[in-house]
Short mmCIF file of C-alpha atoms in Angstrom, two decimals:
data_model
loop_
_atom_site.label_atom_id
_atom_site.label_comp_id
_atom_site.label_asym_id
_atom_site.label_seq_id
_atom_site.Cartn_x
_atom_site.Cartn_y
_atom_site.Cartn_z
CA UNK A 6 189.56 128.13 44.65
CA UNK A 7 190.53 129.44 48.21
CA UNK A 8 191.75 127.49 50.92
CA UNK A 9 191.57 127.34 54.19
CA UNK A 10 195.03 127.52 57.08
CA UNK A 11 194.89 123.54 56.93
CA UNK A 12 195.12 123.59 53.34
CA UNK A 13 191.70 122.12 52.74
CA UNK A 14 189.28 123.09 49.81
CA UNK A 15 186.65 125.74 50.71
CA UNK A 16 183.78 123.58 49.04
CA UNK A 17 182.98 120.76 47.31
CA UNK A 18 181.10 120.18 44.25
CA UNK A 19 178.27 117.81 44.34
CA UNK A 20 176.09 116.67 41.57
CA UNK A 21 176.45 119.53 39.06
CA UNK A 22 178.55 122.98 39.50
CA UNK A 23 175.70 125.34 40.92
CA UNK A 24 175.28 123.22 43.88
CA UNK A 25 178.08 123.68 46.64
CA UNK A 26 178.04 122.35 49.93
CA UNK A 27 180.97 124.17 52.13
CA UNK A 28 182.97 122.61 55.03
CA UNK A 29 181.15 125.10 57.43
CA UNK A 30 178.04 123.34 56.03
CA UNK A 31 179.33 119.59 56.50
CA UNK A 32 180.60 119.82 59.68
CA UNK A 33 177.37 120.33 61.49
CA UNK A 34 175.53 117.84 59.36
CA UNK A 35 177.98 115.15 60.09
CA UNK A 36 177.84 115.82 63.50
CA UNK A 37 174.16 115.43 63.44
CA UNK A 38 174.47 112.14 61.76
CA UNK A 39 177.13 110.81 64.44
CA UNK A 40 174.76 111.93 67.15
CA UNK A 41 171.87 110.19 65.68
CA UNK A 42 173.68 107.21 64.96
CA UNK A 43 174.66 106.94 68.59
CA UNK A 44 171.04 107.39 70.05
CA UNK A 45 170.02 104.82 67.41
CA UNK A 46 172.19 102.21 68.24
CA UNK A 47 171.54 102.75 71.86
CA UNK A 48 167.84 102.37 71.00
CA UNK A 49 168.58 98.96 69.29
CA UNK A 50 170.68 97.58 71.98
CA UNK A 51 168.03 98.27 74.86
CA UNK A 52 165.16 97.10 72.76
CA UNK A 53 167.30 93.75 72.26
CA UNK A 54 168.41 93.62 75.79
CA UNK A 55 164.44 94.40 76.87
CA UNK A 56 163.47 91.71 74.40
CA UNK A 57 165.95 88.97 75.72
CA UNK A 58 164.67 89.60 79.46
CA UNK A 59 160.79 88.87 78.00
CA UNK A 60 159.60 85.68 80.22
CA UNK A 61 159.28 82.43 78.43
CA UNK A 62 155.72 81.49 77.17
CA UNK A 63 155.64 77.98 77.46
CA UNK A 64 152.33 76.68 78.24
CA UNK A 65 150.47 73.32 79.14
CA UNK A 66 148.82 73.26 75.65
CA UNK A 67 151.40 71.07 73.20
CA UNK A 68 149.53 70.43 70.04
CA UNK A 69 151.51 68.31 67.76
CA UNK A 70 154.08 69.78 65.45
CA UNK A 71 155.38 69.34 61.83
CA UNK A 72 158.64 70.72 61.25
CA UNK A 73 159.60 71.44 57.56
CA UNK A 74 163.63 71.38 56.97
CA UNK A 75 164.84 72.47 53.30
CA UNK A 76 168.01 71.53 52.67
CA UNK A 77 170.55 72.59 50.05
CA UNK A 78 174.11 71.28 50.26
CA UNK A 79 175.87 70.24 53.73
CA UNK A 80 176.14 73.60 55.66
CA UNK A 81 178.71 74.14 58.40
CA UNK A 82 177.51 71.95 61.25
CA UNK A 83 174.83 70.47 59.62
CA UNK A 84 174.69 67.20 61.58
CA UNK A 85 174.84 69.11 64.60
CA UNK A 86 172.29 71.43 63.65
CA UNK A 87 169.83 68.61 62.59
CA UNK A 88 170.51 66.68 65.97
CA UNK A 89 169.29 69.28 68.05
CA UNK A 90 166.01 69.25 66.49
CA UNK A 91 165.73 65.45 67.13
CA UNK A 92 166.43 66.16 70.59
CA UNK A 93 163.43 68.61 71.20
CA UNK A 94 161.49 68.34 74.91
CA UNK A 95 158.11 68.36 73.07
CA UNK A 96 155.80 65.76 73.57
CA UNK A 97 154.78 65.19 69.90
CA UNK A 98 156.08 66.20 66.48
CA UNK A 99 157.67 65.36 63.38
CA UNK A 100 160.56 66.38 61.06
CA UNK A 101 160.06 66.24 57.44
CA UNK A 102 163.21 66.82 55.29
CA UNK A 103 163.18 67.85 51.86
CA UNK A 104 165.66 68.08 48.97
CA UNK A 105 164.81 69.32 45.13
CA UNK A 106 168.25 66.83 44.02
CA UNK A 107 168.00 63.61 45.19
CA UNK A 108 171.51 63.32 45.06
CA UNK A 109 172.00 66.29 47.39
CA UNK A 110 174.68 65.27 50.29
CA UNK A 111 172.45 66.80 52.91
CA UNK A 112 169.65 64.07 52.20
CA UNK A 113 172.46 61.68 53.47
CA UNK A 114 173.48 63.48 56.43
CA UNK A 115 169.81 63.92 57.38
CA UNK A 116 168.98 60.24 57.45
CA UNK A 117 172.17 59.59 59.18
CA UNK A 118 170.92 61.83 62.07
CA UNK A 119 167.16 60.15 61.80
CA UNK A 120 168.76 56.52 62.03
CA UNK A 121 170.03 57.65 65.64
CA UNK A 122 166.80 58.66 66.67
CA UNK A 123 164.13 56.16 65.45
CA UNK A 124 161.73 57.53 68.57
CA UNK A 125 161.43 60.44 66.31
CA UNK A 126 159.27 60.47 63.42
CA UNK A 127 161.07 61.81 60.14
CA UNK A 128 160.25 61.52 56.65
CA UNK A 129 162.31 62.77 53.39
CA UNK A 130 161.31 64.36 50.34
CA UNK A 131 163.51 64.54 47.05
CA UNK A 132 162.27 66.66 43.88
CA UNK A 133 159.16 68.01 42.68
CA UNK A 134 157.96 70.74 40.52
CA UNK A 135 158.63 74.45 40.86
CA UNK A 136 155.93 76.60 42.01
CA UNK A 137 157.93 79.89 41.81
CA UNK A 138 161.21 81.43 41.54
CA UNK A 139 162.35 81.46 45.15
CA UNK A 140 163.94 78.02 45.51
CA UNK A 141 163.70 77.31 49.23
CA UNK A 142 159.75 77.90 48.93
CA UNK A 143 159.86 75.15 45.93
CA UNK A 144 161.51 72.51 48.57
CA UNK A 145 158.86 73.77 51.57
CA UNK A 146 156.01 73.32 48.74
CA UNK A 147 157.14 69.96 48.07
CA UNK A 148 157.51 69.16 51.54
CA UNK A 149 153.94 70.15 52.52
CA UNK A 150 151.72 67.38 51.12
CA UNK A 151 153.79 65.17 53.45
CA UNK A 152 153.15 66.64 56.68
CA UNK A 153 150.46 65.30 58.99
CA UNK A 154 150.06 68.22 61.44
CA UNK A 155 148.12 71.62 61.68
CA UNK A 156 151.09 73.43 63.22
CA UNK A 157 153.88 74.33 61.03
CA UNK A 158 157.56 75.09 61.99
CA UNK A 159 159.54 76.29 59.45
CA UNK A 160 163.44 76.10 59.75
CA UNK A 161 166.42 76.57 57.74
CA UNK A 162 169.15 73.90 57.78
CA UNK A 163 171.63 76.11 59.41
CA UNK A 164 169.53 76.82 62.50
CA UNK A 165 170.52 75.18 65.89
CA UNK A 166 168.16 75.11 69.06
CA UNK A 167 167.82 74.37 72.33
CA UNK A 168 165.42 71.51 73.87
CA UNK A 169 162.89 73.92 74.93
CA UNK A 170 162.54 76.10 71.94
CA UNK A 171 159.60 74.56 70.38
CA UNK A 172 157.51 74.35 73.69
CA UNK A 173 158.42 78.35 74.35
CA UNK A 174 157.14 79.19 70.60
CA UNK A 175 154.06 77.16 70.76
CA UNK A 176 153.40 79.42 73.98
CA UNK A 177 153.44 82.68 71.81
CA UNK A 178 151.58 81.04 69.20
CA UNK A 179 148.67 79.98 71.65
CA UNK A 180 147.93 83.58 72.83
CA UNK A 181 144.78 84.98 71.57
CA UNK A 182 145.03 86.49 68.08
CA UNK A 183 148.56 85.29 67.30
CA UNK A 184 149.00 84.15 63.73
CA UNK A 185 152.93 83.78 63.17
CA UNK A 186 155.57 83.45 65.83
CA UNK A 187 159.13 84.32 64.54
CA UNK A 188 162.89 83.90 66.37
CA UNK A 189 165.54 86.03 67.20
CA UNK A 190 168.87 84.89 65.42
CA UNK A 191 172.01 84.63 67.25
CA UNK A 192 174.97 84.31 64.96
CA UNK A 193 177.49 81.54 66.27
CA UNK A 194 180.12 79.40 65.14
CA UNK A 195 181.87 82.31 62.96
CA UNK A 196 185.19 81.88 61.71
CA UNK A 197 187.39 83.71 60.06
CA UNK A 198 187.24 87.74 59.80
CA UNK A 199 184.22 87.18 57.49
CA UNK A 200 182.53 84.93 59.79
CA UNK A 201 183.37 87.38 62.77
CA UNK A 202 181.82 90.08 60.94
CA UNK A 203 178.75 88.38 60.34
CA UNK A 204 178.42 87.14 64.01
CA UNK A 205 178.58 90.90 64.81
CA UNK A 206 176.30 91.89 62.54
CA UNK A 207 173.40 89.40 63.78
CA UNK A 208 174.16 89.80 67.21
CA UNK A 209 173.76 93.53 67.16
CA UNK A 210 172.21 95.72 64.07
CA UNK A 211 170.01 92.50 63.22
CA UNK A 212 168.86 91.58 66.24
CA UNK A 213 168.64 95.09 67.64
CA UNK A 214 166.99 95.98 64.39
CA UNK A 215 164.20 93.13 64.81
CA UNK A 216 163.19 93.82 68.81
CA UNK A 217 163.07 97.58 67.81
CA UNK A 218 160.78 97.06 64.87
CA UNK A 219 158.94 94.42 66.55
CA UNK A 220 158.73 96.60 69.53
CA UNK A 221 157.04 99.51 67.74
CA UNK A 222 154.49 97.20 66.47
CA UNK A 223 155.52 96.93 63.27
CA UNK A 224 155.57 93.28 60.89
CA UNK A 225 159.29 91.79 61.16
CA UNK A 226 159.50 88.15 60.41
CA UNK A 227 162.79 86.13 60.11
CA UNK A 228 162.52 82.81 57.76
CA UNK A 229 164.94 81.14 59.75
CA UNK A 230 162.47 80.19 62.50
CA UNK A 231 158.99 80.61 61.70
CA UNK A 232 155.60 79.09 63.39
CA UNK A 233 152.33 79.26 61.97
CA UNK A 234 149.19 77.28 61.46
CA UNK A 235 148.37 75.52 58.13
CA UNK A 236 145.10 77.04 57.53
CA UNK A 237 146.66 80.49 57.97
CA UNK A 238 149.34 79.46 55.49
CA UNK A 239 146.47 78.54 53.10
CA UNK A 240 144.68 81.72 53.55
CA UNK A 241 146.91 83.91 52.38
CA UNK A 242 147.52 81.95 49.49
CA UNK A 243 150.02 79.16 50.61
CA UNK A 244 153.43 78.33 49.10
CA UNK A 245 152.25 79.29 45.67
CA UNK A 246 152.09 83.16 46.51
CA UNK A 247 154.90 83.32 48.95
CA UNK A 248 157.24 81.63 46.00
CA UNK A 249 157.29 84.68 43.80
CA UNK A 250 159.21 86.69 46.08
CA UNK A 251 162.81 86.73 47.69
CA UNK A 252 161.87 87.54 50.99
CA UNK A 253 158.93 85.30 51.53
CA UNK A 254 159.30 85.56 55.30
CA UNK A 255 158.41 89.19 55.55
CA UNK A 256 155.63 88.78 52.69
CA UNK A 257 154.41 85.96 54.92
CA UNK A 258 154.47 88.09 58.01
CA UNK A 259 152.70 90.89 56.18
CA UNK A 260 150.03 88.94 54.65
CA UNK A 261 149.40 87.38 58.21
CA UNK A 262 148.99 90.68 59.67
CA UNK A 263 146.64 91.68 56.86
CA UNK A 264 143.97 89.16 57.59
CA UNK A 265 144.03 90.39 61.39
CA UNK A 266 146.15 88.10 63.09
CA UNK A 267 149.48 89.19 65.05
CA UNK A 268 152.70 88.64 64.40
CA UNK A 269 155.05 88.29 67.36
CA UNK A 270 158.92 87.36 68.16
CA UNK A 271 159.74 84.77 70.28
CA UNK A 272 162.75 86.51 72.68
CA UNK A 273 164.48 82.85 72.96
CA UNK A 274 167.13 82.73 70.11
CA UNK A 275 167.89 80.04 67.84
CA UNK A 276 171.37 80.01 66.37
CA UNK A 277 172.40 80.59 62.98
CA UNK A 278 175.59 78.54 62.77
CA UNK A 279 177.78 80.45 60.31
CA UNK A 280 180.91 78.25 59.81
CA UNK A 281 184.16 80.10 58.11
CA UNK A 282 183.13 83.24 55.66
CA UNK A 283 185.62 85.46 54.07
CA UNK A 284 185.00 89.21 54.42
CA UNK A 285 183.79 89.19 50.60
CA UNK A 286 181.10 86.51 51.55
CA UNK A 287 180.06 88.58 54.59
CA UNK A 288 179.84 91.65 52.16
CA UNK A 289 177.55 89.62 49.34
CA UNK A 290 175.30 88.43 52.04
CA UNK A 291 174.60 91.78 53.62
CA UNK A 292 174.11 93.13 50.28
CA UNK A 293 171.54 90.78 49.25
CA UNK A 294 169.74 91.28 52.60
CA UNK A 295 170.41 95.14 52.01
CA UNK A 296 168.52 94.69 48.65
CA UNK A 297 165.62 93.18 50.31
CA UNK A 298 164.99 95.84 52.90
CA UNK A 299 165.34 98.27 50.47
CA UNK A 300 162.45 96.68 48.39
CA UNK A 301 160.36 95.67 51.48
CA UNK A 302 160.57 99.28 52.94
CA UNK A 303 162.45 101.95 50.68
CA UNK A 304 161.75 104.96 53.55
CA UNK A 305 163.43 102.98 56.38
CA UNK A 306 166.09 101.39 54.12
CA UNK A 307 166.95 105.12 53.45
CA UNK A 308 167.23 105.73 57.15
CA UNK A 309 169.60 102.86 57.82
CA UNK A 310 172.16 105.06 57.00
CA UNK A 311 171.70 106.98 60.35
CA UNK A 312 172.56 103.64 62.15
CA UNK A 313 176.14 103.67 61.23
CA UNK A 314 178.00 106.44 62.72
CA UNK A 315 181.32 105.17 61.22
CA UNK A 316 181.10 106.84 57.97
CA UNK A 317 180.14 109.94 58.98
CA UNK A 318 182.92 110.30 62.17
CA UNK A 319 185.63 109.32 59.54
CA UNK A 320 184.58 111.87 56.97
CA UNK A 321 184.39 114.29 59.78
CA UNK A 322 188.12 113.62 60.72
CA UNK A 323 188.67 114.41 57.23
CA UNK A 324 186.91 117.65 56.32
CA UNK A 325 187.39 119.26 59.86
CA UNK A 326 190.45 117.42 61.69
CA UNK A 327 191.06 118.49 65.34
CA UNK A 328 190.42 117.42 68.56
CA UNK A 329 186.58 117.63 68.65
CA UNK A 330 186.46 115.54 65.63
CA UNK A 331 188.84 112.70 66.86
CA UNK A 332 187.06 112.47 70.31
CA UNK A 333 183.57 112.23 68.41
CA UNK A 334 185.40 109.33 66.43
CA UNK A 335 186.79 107.94 69.29
CA UNK A 336 183.40 108.13 71.28
CA UNK A 337 181.71 106.63 68.16
CA UNK A 338 184.21 103.23 68.41
CA UNK A 339 183.80 102.98 72.25
CA UNK A 340 180.05 103.25 71.89
CA UNK A 341 179.70 100.71 69.04
CA UNK A 342 182.42 98.12 70.55
CA UNK A 343 180.70 98.59 74.05
CA UNK A 344 177.19 97.68 72.65
CA UNK A 345 178.56 95.26 70.58
CA UNK A 346 180.63 93.52 73.70
CA UNK A 347 177.38 93.62 76.10
CA UNK A 348 175.19 91.99 73.43
CA UNK A 349 177.37 89.37 72.83
CA UNK A 350 178.21 88.93 76.42
CA UNK A 351 174.70 88.40 77.38
CA UNK A 352 173.68 85.88 74.47
CA UNK A 353 176.71 84.03 75.73
CA UNK A 354 179.36 84.57 73.23
CA UNK A 355 182.70 85.16 74.69
CA UNK A 356 185.45 87.19 72.85
CA UNK A 357 188.37 89.40 73.78
CA UNK A 358 187.36 93.35 74.43
CA UNK A 359 189.85 94.39 72.30
CA UNK A 360 188.83 92.97 69.58
CA UNK A 361 185.62 94.75 69.22
CA UNK A 362 187.00 98.18 68.07
CA UNK A 363 188.56 97.10 64.92
CA UNK A 364 185.70 94.80 63.94
CA UNK A 365 183.07 97.64 64.85
CA UNK A 366 185.06 99.94 62.55
CA UNK A 367 185.25 97.07 59.64
CA UNK A 368 181.81 96.39 60.03
CA UNK A 369 180.85 99.87 60.08
CA UNK A 370 183.02 100.90 56.79
CA UNK A 371 181.84 97.74 54.96
CA UNK A 372 178.55 98.11 55.77
CA UNK A 373 178.66 102.17 54.72
CA UNK A 374 180.36 101.35 51.46
CA UNK A 375 177.24 98.79 50.37
CA UNK A 376 174.60 101.32 51.64
CA UNK A 377 174.09 103.06 48.05
CA UNK A 378 174.34 99.91 46.16
CA UNK A 379 170.61 98.76 46.43
CA UNK A 380 169.77 102.47 45.56
CA UNK A 381 171.22 101.55 42.15
CA UNK A 382 171.22 97.89 41.51
CA UNK A 383 168.16 95.39 42.03
CA UNK A 384 169.90 92.25 40.91
CA UNK A 385 171.05 89.38 43.59
CA UNK A 386 173.00 86.19 43.10
CA UNK A 387 171.61 83.36 45.45
CA UNK A 388 172.23 79.94 45.03
CA UNK A 389 173.97 80.28 41.82
CA UNK A 390 171.34 82.04 39.79
CA UNK A 391 170.82 85.98 39.32
CA UNK A 392 167.68 87.67 40.01
CA UNK A 393 166.25 91.09 39.46
CA UNK A 394 164.39 92.20 42.39
CA UNK A 395 161.19 94.08 42.35
CA UNK A 396 159.05 95.89 44.90
CA UNK A 397 158.04 94.02 47.87
CA UNK A 398 161.26 91.58 46.53
CA UNK A 399 158.95 89.97 43.96
CA UNK A 400 161.52 87.99 41.88
CA UNK A 401 162.05 87.86 37.75
CA UNK A 402 164.84 85.68 36.41
CA UNK A 403 167.74 87.63 34.83
CA UNK A 404 170.06 85.94 32.17
CA UNK A 405 173.25 84.40 33.19
CA UNK A 406 174.59 82.36 36.31
CA UNK A 407 176.94 83.35 39.06
CA UNK A 408 178.34 80.95 41.95
CA UNK A 409 177.45 81.66 44.63
CA UNK A 410 177.68 79.50 48.45
CA UNK A 411 175.14 81.85 50.38
CA UNK A 412 172.85 79.86 52.92
CA UNK A 413 169.00 79.91 52.12
#
C-alpha cells in the first residue's frame, strides 16, 4: 500500500475489502461535519437564548393544583429540593408524596419537611400495585387516587424550583388549546468531574435541543416537570398506558398532541440538582437517554452525530495533520467553550472560563464514543433492573439485575 509524504496510509479499508475510503475523500467529509457541527451548536444556543428571554406567562387564573412527587431513595439535597415546593407563591395547592417501599428513607425526609410547613396540605402514599414496568409511573399511579384537584403537576424528587414557578406554568396551560406544559431543565449542584460534565450536557445540548425542537413546532416533553389536566391524562389512557414505556414523558406529550392539544415549553427553568457524579455515572446516564432518543426518533438520533464536532475535528487532525486541521480543531473548541460559558452565565452558573475547553473536549469525546451504542444495543439498566427497549421506548423485562444509582 502506497504511503504519502507523512507516512500515512493512502486509504482505509471500511466494512469490506472492495470499499475503500481515501484520505482525500475523508478530509472534505470531515470538514463538512465540523462546519455542520458549528452551525448546529450555534442554532441550539440561539434557540436556548431566545426561549429563556420569553416573558413570564403568569396570569390571574390560579385554579388549585395537585403536585405529584414520586420518591425513590435520598437524592442529593433532597430536603432542600422538597422544601422549595412548600414555599411556592401560589394560592392553593397540595403535595402528595409516594414511595413504593414503605421503608424508603425518602419518606421520612418528606415527612420532616412537611412538619415544618403545616399550612401546606401534604399527604403520603406508600406501596401499591404495579401497572407496568416503569417504576416511576407505578408510583404515580398509586399517588393519583389520593389527589384532589383537576390540575396535576408531575415533579421529580431531584428538582428544585423558584416560588413563582407554578404560577408561570399555569399561565402557559391557561392559553387556548394547550394541554401540557413542560419545563426547561437547568443542571445545578454537580460535584466531581462527572457532575461538571452532566451540568454542561444539561445546560447546552439538552436545553438547547429542547428549545430548538420545540421552536420548530415539534413535541418535546421532559418529565422532571410536567403540568396537565387530569381529564386529558385520562383521555390518553392514563398512567396505565404510560407505564408501558421508559420515556413516559415524551409519549405523554405525543399522545396529548395526538388528541389535538398543544405541548409547550415553559421558558423558566427548574433545577435538576445533580450531586456528586463520576464520569462513569455521567456516561451511563447519557447512554440511557441516548437509547431513549434513538427509539423515539431514529432519524433525529442519527443526525445527532452532527451536533458534536469534537470527534470529526480530532479525526481530521489524525488523517490530515497541518495548519488547517489544527485551526479547525481550535475553532471547534473555542465555539463549544464560548457557547457553554455564555449559556451557563445566563443561567446563573459561574465557572472559571479556562475550565470550559477541557470540559468541552471531554464531553464531546465521551458523547461521541457512546453515539454508536444505541444503534447496536437496546438494553438499559435503570434503578437496578435491566430492560430491553422497543419502539417508542416500549419496555420489556430482561433477565438479570444490574446495580444502578441513577435518578428517575
